[in-house]
Amino acid sequence: MTPRTALGALHIGALMFGLTGVLGKLAAVSAPIIVFGRAGFAVLALACFAGLAKNTVWYKLSLRDVRNLLLSGLLLAGHWVSFFISVKISGVAIATLGFASFPAFTVILEGLLFRERIRLNEIILVLLVSAGLILVTPTFDLASQATEGLLWAIASGLLFSLLSLNNRANSGRIPAVQAAMWQNAVVALCLLPFAGPGLTDVRPLDWLWIGLLGVFCTGVAHSLFVASLAVIKARTAAVVFALEPVYGITLAWVLFHETPTLRMLLGAVLIIVAIVVSSRMASGPAPGKSELGAGAH
């Protein structure tokens, strides 16, 4: 890839990740079935990508690696299920913005788990995200679907933050695509008992949406991200992926007429600014080893 094509691939990947909530809403099935199908199709897509890539190296897993992949798979499963529950309850825009709160959780948890001092600019980041979330929700009423959906989305962001930190603690040991493939396999196995009884009732059209979600929004998007990191700096990639909520909200606006209010747009701006600031404050891991590799949902 040249820098220009790598940047284009990043934007395509961000757009595909932005489609996640849209396809999840189009699939008229429960969140466990969506997540099971997405993970299953993602495993197939990632396996094909690894098979076609000439420089693929399969890392021999140790017992420690297996434990870490199991934990990552469980966190990823919880993250996806809670996100799609939020999509079903409150719509794509609120679900996407609630999930986008994960940088604030990462700042707080990183300081606690890795005993790193929280700096002033990181406190400002947390305040930006908090203000954005307050603006996104019209009223804080637990009986309101918007509030309930936002809480599920925030839980999704928390689980994603824990997933990122777990990957940070074990980064560099397993190639990104191999790790993603095993994590998705764990997700599929975890969700099979919950999704299995309803699989025979899934319509062909819903399988189409789930297949697109697994192949393009997971397998292809992740592969584009990993491939582009060979050319593009991880910080640049993180800024591009900050556009994911923009793509998601715009698509929901066009397809489902989820017209955002001025208050929601202001909240979205604050959260997106926080994501960009967070990526610029990052220590800048070497290309190919970015924490986002497990990341963008």
mmCIF file of C-alpha atoms in Angstrom:
data_model
loop_
_atom_site.group_PDB
_atom_site.id
_atom_site.type_symbol
_atom_site.label_atom_id
_atom_site.label_comp_id
_atom_site.label_asym_id
_atom_site.label_seq_id
_atom_site.Cartn_x
_atom_site.Cartn_y
_atom_site.Cartn_z
ATOM 1 C CA MET A 1 0.000 0.000 0.000
ATOM 2 C CA THR A 2 1.018 3.586 -0.629
ATOM 3 C CA PRO A 3 0.219 6.160 2.096
ATOM 4 C CA ARG A 4 -2.697 7.446 -0.012
ATOM 5 C CA THR A 5 -4.278 4.009 -0.558
ATOM 6 C CA ALA A 6 -3.672 3.107 3.092
ATOM 7 C CA LEU A 7 -5.515 6.249 4.185
ATOM 8 C CA GLY A 8 -8.359 5.387 1.817
ATOM 9 C CA ALA A 9 -8.482 1.860 3.239
ATOM 10 C CA LEU A 10 -8.700 3.314 6.756
ATOM 11 C CA HIS A 11 -11.690 5.473 5.818
ATOM 12 C CA ILE A 12 -13.410 2.497 4.182
ATOM 13 C CA GLY A 13 -12.755 0.475 7.347
ATOM 14 C CA ALA A 14 -14.151 3.276 9.537
ATOM 15 C CA LEU A 15 -17.247 3.456 7.315
ATOM 16 C CA MET A 16 -17.714 -0.316 7.641
ATOM 17 C CA PHE A 17 -17.424 -0.099 11.419
ATOM 18 C CA GLY A 18 -19.946 2.759 11.294
ATOM 19 C CA LEU A 19 -22.357 0.392 9.530
ATOM 20 C CA THR A 20 -22.318 -1.945 12.542
ATOM 21 C CA GLY A 21 -25.308 -0.416 14.276
ATOM 22 C CA VAL A 22 -27.217 0.037 11.016
ATOM 23 C CA LEU A 23 -26.934 -3.638 10.032
ATOM 24 C CA GLY A 24 -27.705 -4.680 13.604
ATOM 25 C CA LYS A 25 -30.939 -2.715 13.472
ATOM 26 C CA LEU A 26 -31.857 -4.121 10.041
ATOM 27 C CA ALA A 27 -31.515 -7.699 11.339
ATOM 28 C CA ALA A 28 -34.874 -8.443 13.002
ATOM 29 C CA VAL A 29 -33.440 -10.947 15.488
ATOM 30 C CA SER A 30 -32.183 -10.865 19.080
ATOM 31 C CA ALA A 31 -28.782 -9.499 20.088
ATOM 32 C CA PRO A 32 -27.326 -12.961 20.943
ATOM 33 C CA ILE A 33 -28.203 -14.281 17.457
ATOM 34 C CA ILE A 34 -26.680 -11.202 15.801
ATOM 35 C CA VAL A 35 -23.462 -11.562 17.806
ATOM 36 C CA PHE A 36 -23.223 -15.321 17.236
ATOM 37 C CA GLY A 37 -23.686 -14.905 13.482
ATOM 38 C CA ARG A 38 -21.341 -11.936 13.279
ATOM 39 C CA ALA A 39 -18.582 -13.810 15.086
ATOM 40 C CA GLY A 40 -19.033 -16.932 12.979
ATOM 41 C CA PHE A 41 -18.857 -15.057 9.683
ATOM 42 C CA ALA A 42 -15.925 -12.990 10.996
ATOM 43 C CA VAL A 43 -13.916 -16.143 11.759
ATOM 44 C CA LEU A 44 -14.409 -17.331 8.168
ATOM 45 C CA ALA A 45 -13.472 -13.918 6.728
ATOM 46 C CA LEU A 46 -10.367 -13.547 8.903
ATOM 47 C CA ALA A 47 -9.260 -17.116 8.119
ATOM 48 C CA CYS A 48 -9.556 -16.365 4.385
ATOM 49 C CA PHE A 49 -7.595 -13.134 4.812
ATOM 50 C CA ALA A 50 -4.849 -14.920 6.738
ATOM 51 C CA GLY A 51 -4.736 -17.660 4.095
ATOM 52 C CA LEU A 52 -4.425 -15.171 1.232
ATOM 53 C CA ALA A 53 -1.792 -12.997 2.943
ATOM 54 C CA LYS A 54 1.680 -14.085 1.902
ATOM 55 C CA ASN A 55 3.383 -13.013 5.123
ATOM 56 C CA THR A 56 0.973 -14.735 7.537
ATOM 57 C CA VAL A 57 2.793 -16.346 10.463
ATOM 58 C CA TRP A 58 0.779 -18.584 12.784
ATOM 59 C CA TYR A 59 1.929 -18.129 16.357
ATOM 60 C CA LYS A 60 1.999 -21.221 18.584
ATOM 61 C CA LEU A 61 -0.272 -20.475 21.537
ATOM 62 C CA SER A 62 0.892 -21.033 25.096
ATOM 63 C CA LEU A 63 -1.428 -21.705 28.045
ATOM 64 C CA ARG A 64 -1.136 -18.045 29.007
ATOM 65 C CA ASP A 65 -2.143 -16.983 25.486
ATOM 66 C CA VAL A 66 -5.188 -19.279 25.599
ATOM 67 C CA ARG A 67 -6.308 -17.750 28.913
ATOM 68 C CA ASN A 68 -5.897 -14.224 27.554
ATOM 69 C CA LEU A 69 -7.794 -15.038 24.363
ATOM 70 C CA LEU A 70 -10.616 -16.591 26.373
ATOM 71 C CA LEU A 71 -10.863 -13.464 28.535
ATOM 72 C CA SER A 72 -10.730 -11.205 25.459
ATOM 73 C CA GLY A 73 -13.429 -13.288 23.758
ATOM 74 C CA LEU A 74 -15.708 -13.016 26.790
ATOM 75 C CA LEU A 75 -15.213 -9.235 26.975
ATOM 76 C CA LEU A 76 -15.820 -8.902 23.223
ATOM 77 C CA ALA A 77 -19.009 -10.981 23.490
ATOM 78 C CA GLY A 78 -20.319 -8.792 26.316
ATOM 79 C CA HIS A 79 -19.368 -5.640 24.434
ATOM 80 C CA TRP A 80 -21.202 -6.677 21.270
ATOM 81 C CA VAL A 81 -24.315 -8.017 23.012
ATOM 82 C CA SER A 82 -24.760 -4.867 25.103
ATOM 83 C CA PHE A 83 -24.163 -2.670 22.026
ATOM 84 C CA PHE A 84 -26.807 -4.430 19.929
ATOM 85 C CA ILE A 85 -29.284 -4.388 22.818
ATOM 86 C CA SER A 86 -28.764 -0.622 22.906
ATOM 87 C CA VAL A 87 -29.337 -0.401 19.129
ATOM 88 C CA LYS A 88 -32.624 -2.301 19.463
ATOM 89 C CA ILE A 89 -33.816 -0.177 22.395
ATOM 90 C CA SER A 90 -32.682 3.357 21.606
ATOM 91 C CA GLY A 91 -31.505 3.442 17.982
ATOM 92 C CA VAL A 92 -28.180 3.626 16.191
ATOM 93 C CA ALA A 93 -27.188 7.191 17.104
ATOM 94 C CA ILE A 94 -27.487 6.880 20.889
ATOM 95 C CA ALA A 95 -25.934 3.397 20.866
ATOM 96 C CA THR A 96 -22.943 4.584 18.820
ATOM 97 C CA LEU A 97 -22.338 7.671 20.936
ATOM 98 C CA GLY A 98 -22.744 5.784 24.205
ATOM 99 C CA PHE A 99 -20.184 3.220 23.065
ATOM 100 C CA ALA A 100 -17.854 6.072 22.054
ATOM 101 C CA SER A 101 -17.452 6.870 25.763
ATOM 102 C CA PHE A 102 -14.774 4.161 25.989
ATOM 103 C CA PRO A 103 -11.773 6.593 25.922
ATOM 104 C CA ALA A 104 -12.938 8.017 29.256
ATOM 105 C CA PHE A 105 -13.121 4.541 30.806
ATOM 106 C CA THR A 106 -9.705 3.729 29.352
ATOM 107 C CA VAL A 107 -8.119 6.787 30.971
ATOM 108 C CA ILE A 108 -9.546 5.940 34.386
ATOM 109 C CA LEU A 109 -8.936 2.190 34.260
ATOM 110 C CA GLU A 110 -5.454 2.573 32.774
ATOM 111 C CA GLY A 111 -4.494 4.750 35.717
ATOM 112 C CA LEU A 112 -5.873 2.229 38.203
ATOM 113 C CA LEU A 113 -4.699 -1.026 36.609
ATOM 114 C CA PHE A 114 -1.285 0.110 35.369
ATOM 115 C CA ARG A 115 -0.718 2.583 38.224
ATOM 116 C CA GLU A 116 -0.186 5.451 35.831
ATOM 117 C CA ARG A 117 -0.773 9.005 36.988
ATOM 118 C CA ILE A 118 -3.840 10.622 35.418
ATOM 119 C CA ARG A 119 -2.822 13.925 33.826
ATOM 120 C CA LEU A 120 -4.848 17.129 33.651
ATOM 121 C CA ASN A 121 -5.568 16.771 29.927
ATOM 122 C CA GLU A 122 -6.894 13.256 30.570
ATOM 123 C CA ILE A 123 -9.247 14.619 33.243
ATOM 124 C CA ILE A 124 -10.481 17.151 30.674
ATOM 125 C CA LEU A 125 -11.058 14.249 28.254
ATOM 126 C CA VAL A 126 -13.251 12.475 30.816
ATOM 127 C CA LEU A 127 -15.195 15.684 31.433
ATOM 128 C CA LEU A 128 -15.740 16.162 27.669
ATOM 129 C CA VAL A 129 -17.134 12.650 27.308
ATOM 130 C CA SER A 130 -19.338 13.052 30.392
ATOM 131 C CA ALA A 131 -20.749 16.349 29.107
ATOM 132 C CA GLY A 132 -21.329 14.770 25.702
ATOM 133 C CA LEU A 133 -23.269 11.874 27.211
ATOM 134 C CA ILE A 134 -25.429 14.268 29.247
ATOM 135 C CA LEU A 135 -26.326 16.168 26.075
ATOM 136 C CA VAL A 136 -26.996 12.990 24.070
ATOM 137 C CA THR A 137 -29.780 11.823 26.409
ATOM 138 C CA PRO A 138 -32.878 14.066 26.439
ATOM 139 C CA THR A 139 -33.986 13.026 29.955
ATOM 140 C CA PHE A 140 -32.410 10.837 32.626
ATOM 141 C CA ASP A 141 -35.411 8.651 33.326
ATOM 142 C CA LEU A 142 -34.866 4.902 33.798
ATOM 143 C CA ALA A 143 -38.322 4.333 32.337
ATOM 144 C CA SER A 144 -37.209 6.070 29.137
ATOM 145 C CA GLN A 145 -35.977 3.888 26.283
ATOM 146 C CA ALA A 146 -33.366 6.505 25.385
ATOM 147 C CA THR A 147 -31.882 6.373 28.890
ATOM 148 C CA GLU A 148 -32.001 2.571 29.075
ATOM 149 C CA GLY A 149 -30.372 2.281 25.659
ATOM 150 C CA LEU A 150 -27.662 4.765 26.608
ATOM 151 C CA LEU A 151 -26.840 2.781 29.753
ATOM 152 C CA TRP A 152 -26.453 -0.403 27.686
ATOM 153 C CA ALA A 153 -24.227 1.522 25.254
ATOM 154 C CA ILE A 154 -22.077 2.878 28.095
ATOM 155 C CA ALA A 155 -21.733 -0.681 29.431
ATOM 156 C CA SER A 156 -20.600 -1.657 25.916
ATOM 157 C CA GLY A 157 -17.970 1.097 26.039
ATOM 158 C CA LEU A 158 -16.762 -0.071 29.456
ATOM 159 C CA LEU A 159 -16.357 -3.662 28.261
ATOM 160 C CA PHE A 160 -14.565 -2.476 25.122
ATOM 161 C CA SER A 161 -12.194 -0.437 27.276
ATOM 162 C CA LEU A 162 -11.406 -3.526 29.388
ATOM 163 C CA LEU A 163 -10.835 -5.472 26.166
ATOM 164 C CA SER A 164 -8.389 -2.831 24.905
ATOM 165 C CA LEU A 165 -6.495 -2.814 28.197
ATOM 166 C CA ASN A 166 -6.287 -6.609 28.222
ATOM 167 C CA ASN A 167 -4.866 -6.480 24.700
ATOM 168 C CA ARG A 168 -2.401 -3.814 25.783
ATOM 169 C CA ALA A 169 -1.169 -5.979 28.635
ATOM 170 C CA ASN A 170 -0.550 -8.826 26.201
ATOM 171 C CA SER A 171 0.328 -6.895 23.035
ATOM 172 C CA GLY A 172 2.975 -8.071 20.619
ATOM 173 C CA ARG A 173 2.676 -11.762 21.434
ATOM 174 C CA ILE A 174 0.100 -12.836 18.855
ATOM 175 C CA PRO A 175 -0.398 -11.397 15.331
ATOM 176 C CA ALA A 176 -3.455 -9.121 15.241
ATOM 177 C CA VAL A 177 -5.451 -11.105 12.676
ATOM 178 C CA GLN A 178 -4.792 -14.419 14.443
ATOM 179 C CA ALA A 179 -5.820 -12.921 17.787
ATOM 180 C CA ALA A 180 -9.010 -11.464 16.285
ATOM 181 C CA MET A 181 -9.888 -14.804 14.689
ATOM 182 C CA TRP A 182 -9.545 -16.706 17.974
ATOM 183 C CA GLN A 183 -11.428 -14.019 19.895
ATOM 184 C CA ASN A 184 -14.334 -14.237 17.455
ATOM 185 C CA ALA A 185 -14.297 -18.028 17.746
ATOM 186 C CA VAL A 186 -14.640 -17.677 21.535
ATOM 187 C CA VAL A 187 -17.527 -15.234 21.026
ATOM 188 C CA ALA A 188 -19.369 -17.679 18.749
ATOM 189 C CA LEU A 189 -18.932 -20.545 21.228
ATOM 190 C CA CYS A 190 -20.110 -18.397 24.154
ATOM 191 C CA LEU A 191 -23.252 -17.237 22.340
ATOM 192 C CA LEU A 192 -24.187 -20.602 20.814
ATOM 193 C CA PRO A 193 -26.250 -21.776 23.850
ATOM 194 C CA PHE A 194 -28.258 -18.519 23.795
ATOM 195 C CA ALA A 195 -28.590 -18.181 20.022
ATOM 196 C CA GLY A 196 -28.966 -21.863 19.099
ATOM 197 C CA PRO A 197 -32.700 -22.339 19.868
ATOM 198 C CA GLY A 198 -33.677 -19.411 17.618
ATOM 199 C CA LEU A 199 -31.356 -20.008 14.664
ATOM 200 C CA THR A 200 -33.926 -22.019 12.673
ATOM 201 C CA ASP A 201 -36.359 -19.077 12.777
ATOM 202 C CA VAL A 202 -33.925 -16.544 11.288
ATOM 203 C CA ARG A 203 -35.096 -15.290 7.883
ATOM 204 C CA PRO A 204 -32.738 -15.418 4.864
ATOM 205 C CA LEU A 205 -32.760 -11.598 4.688
ATOM 206 C CA ASP A 206 -31.612 -11.391 8.314
ATOM 207 C CA TRP A 207 -28.800 -13.866 7.559
ATOM 208 C CA LEU A 208 -27.760 -11.472 4.783
ATOM 209 C CA TRP A 209 -27.493 -8.546 7.217
ATOM 210 C CA ILE A 210 -25.650 -10.681 9.771
ATOM 211 C CA GLY A 211 -23.316 -12.024 7.081
ATOM 212 C CA LEU A 212 -22.480 -8.494 5.912
ATOM 213 C CA LEU A 213 -21.903 -7.534 9.538
ATOM 214 C CA GLY A 214 -19.489 -10.399 10.116
ATOM 215 C CA VAL A 215 -17.637 -10.341 6.788
ATOM 216 C CA PHE A 216 -17.390 -6.623 6.021
ATOM 217 C CA CYS A 217 -17.886 -4.786 9.339
ATOM 218 C CA THR A 218 -15.625 -7.213 11.195
ATOM 219 C CA GLY A 219 -13.372 -9.339 9.004
ATOM 220 C CA VAL A 220 -12.708 -6.969 6.086
ATOM 221 C CA ALA A 221 -12.681 -3.801 8.210
ATOM 222 C CA HIS A 222 -10.223 -5.330 10.687
ATOM 223 C CA SER A 223 -8.022 -6.624 7.861
ATOM 224 C CA LEU A 224 -7.962 -3.198 6.182
ATOM 225 C CA PHE A 225 -6.976 -1.639 9.485
ATOM 226 C CA VAL A 226 -4.133 -4.092 10.092
ATOM 227 C CA ALA A 227 -2.858 -3.807 6.497
ATOM 228 C CA SER A 228 -2.914 0.000 6.543
ATOM 229 C CA LEU A 229 -0.883 0.140 9.767
ATOM 230 C CA ALA A 230 2.106 -1.106 7.805
ATOM 231 C CA VAL A 231 2.149 2.352 6.162
ATOM 232 C CA ILE A 232 0.091 4.709 8.339
ATOM 233 C CA LYS A 233 1.018 5.728 11.886
ATOM 234 C CA ALA A 234 -1.219 4.324 14.608
ATOM 235 C CA ARG A 235 -2.100 7.827 15.803
ATOM 236 C CA THR A 236 -3.318 8.808 12.329
ATOM 237 C CA ALA A 237 -5.378 5.618 12.176
ATOM 238 C CA ALA A 238 -6.941 6.391 15.554
ATOM 239 C CA VAL A 239 -8.006 9.851 14.372
ATOM 240 C CA VAL A 240 -9.574 8.383 11.210
ATOM 241 C CA PHE A 241 -11.502 5.861 13.289
ATOM 242 C CA ALA A 242 -12.833 8.707 15.416
ATOM 243 C CA LEU A 243 -15.082 9.342 12.392
ATOM 244 C CA GLU A 244 -16.916 6.059 13.053
ATOM 245 C CA PRO A 245 -19.703 7.747 15.099
ATOM 246 C CA VAL A 246 -20.091 10.358 12.337
ATOM 247 C CA TYR A 247 -20.609 7.665 9.719
ATOM 248 C CA GLY A 248 -22.963 5.707 11.966
ATOM 249 C CA ILE A 249 -25.154 8.679 12.883
ATOM 250 C CA THR A 250 -25.279 9.926 9.269
ATOM 251 C CA LEU A 251 -26.311 6.513 7.928
ATOM 252 C CA ALA A 252 -28.992 6.134 10.614
ATOM 253 C CA TRP A 253 -30.256 9.614 9.745
ATOM 254 C CA VAL A 254 -30.549 8.719 6.048
ATOM 255 C CA LEU A 255 -31.856 5.145 6.366
ATOM 256 C CA PHE A 256 -34.022 5.212 9.511
ATOM 257 C CA HIS A 257 -34.856 8.935 9.739
ATOM 258 C CA GLU A 258 -33.248 9.075 13.199
ATOM 259 C CA THR A 259 -32.934 12.854 13.013
ATOM 260 C CA PRO A 260 -30.512 14.059 15.708
ATOM 261 C CA THR A 261 -31.496 17.087 17.744
ATOM 262 C CA LEU A 262 -29.176 20.072 18.134
ATOM 263 C CA ARG A 263 -28.483 18.926 21.699
ATOM 264 C CA MET A 264 -27.499 15.448 20.479
ATOM 265 C CA LEU A 265 -25.249 16.924 17.799
ATOM 266 C CA LEU A 266 -23.471 19.071 20.392
ATOM 267 C CA GLY A 267 -22.977 15.988 22.552
ATOM 268 C CA ALA A 268 -21.658 14.080 19.546
ATOM 269 C CA VAL A 269 -19.134 16.844 18.811
ATOM 270 C CA LEU A 270 -17.833 16.748 22.401
ATOM 271 C CA ILE A 271 -17.455 12.950 22.357
ATOM 272 C CA ILE A 272 -15.744 12.903 18.949
ATOM 273 C CA VAL A 273 -13.365 15.686 20.033
ATOM 274 C CA ALA A 274 -12.562 13.597 23.115
ATOM 275 C CA ILE A 275 -11.774 10.556 20.922
ATOM 276 C CA VAL A 276 -9.447 12.604 18.714
ATOM 277 C CA VAL A 277 -7.723 14.176 21.727
ATOM 278 C CA SER A 278 -7.375 10.737 23.307
ATOM 279 C CA SER A 279 -5.707 9.345 20.182
ATOM 280 C CA ARG A 280 -3.304 12.311 20.009
ATOM 281 C CA MET A 281 -2.352 11.839 23.656
ATOM 282 C CA ALA A 282 -1.550 8.167 23.111
ATOM 283 C CA SER A 283 2.050 7.111 23.419
ATOM 284 C CA GLY A 284 2.018 6.052 19.779
ATOM 285 C CA PRO A 285 2.644 2.303 19.577
ATOM 286 C CA ALA A 286 4.621 0.945 16.681
ATOM 287 C CA PRO A 287 2.737 0.345 13.445
ATOM 288 C CA GLY A 288 0.970 -2.968 13.408
ATOM 289 C CA LYS A 289 0.734 -3.203 17.194
ATOM 290 C CA SER A 290 -1.884 -0.625 17.950
ATOM 291 C CA GLU A 291 -4.390 -1.340 20.655
ATOM 292 C CA LEU A 292 -7.060 -0.342 18.203
ATOM 293 C CA GLY A 293 -6.299 -3.519 16.324
ATOM 294 C CA ALA A 294 -8.661 -5.377 18.611
ATOM 295 C CA GLY A 295 -10.586 -2.353 18.735
ATOM 296 C CA ALA A 296 -12.885 -0.638 16.516
ATOM 297 C CA HIS A 297 -16.095 -2.434 17.106
#
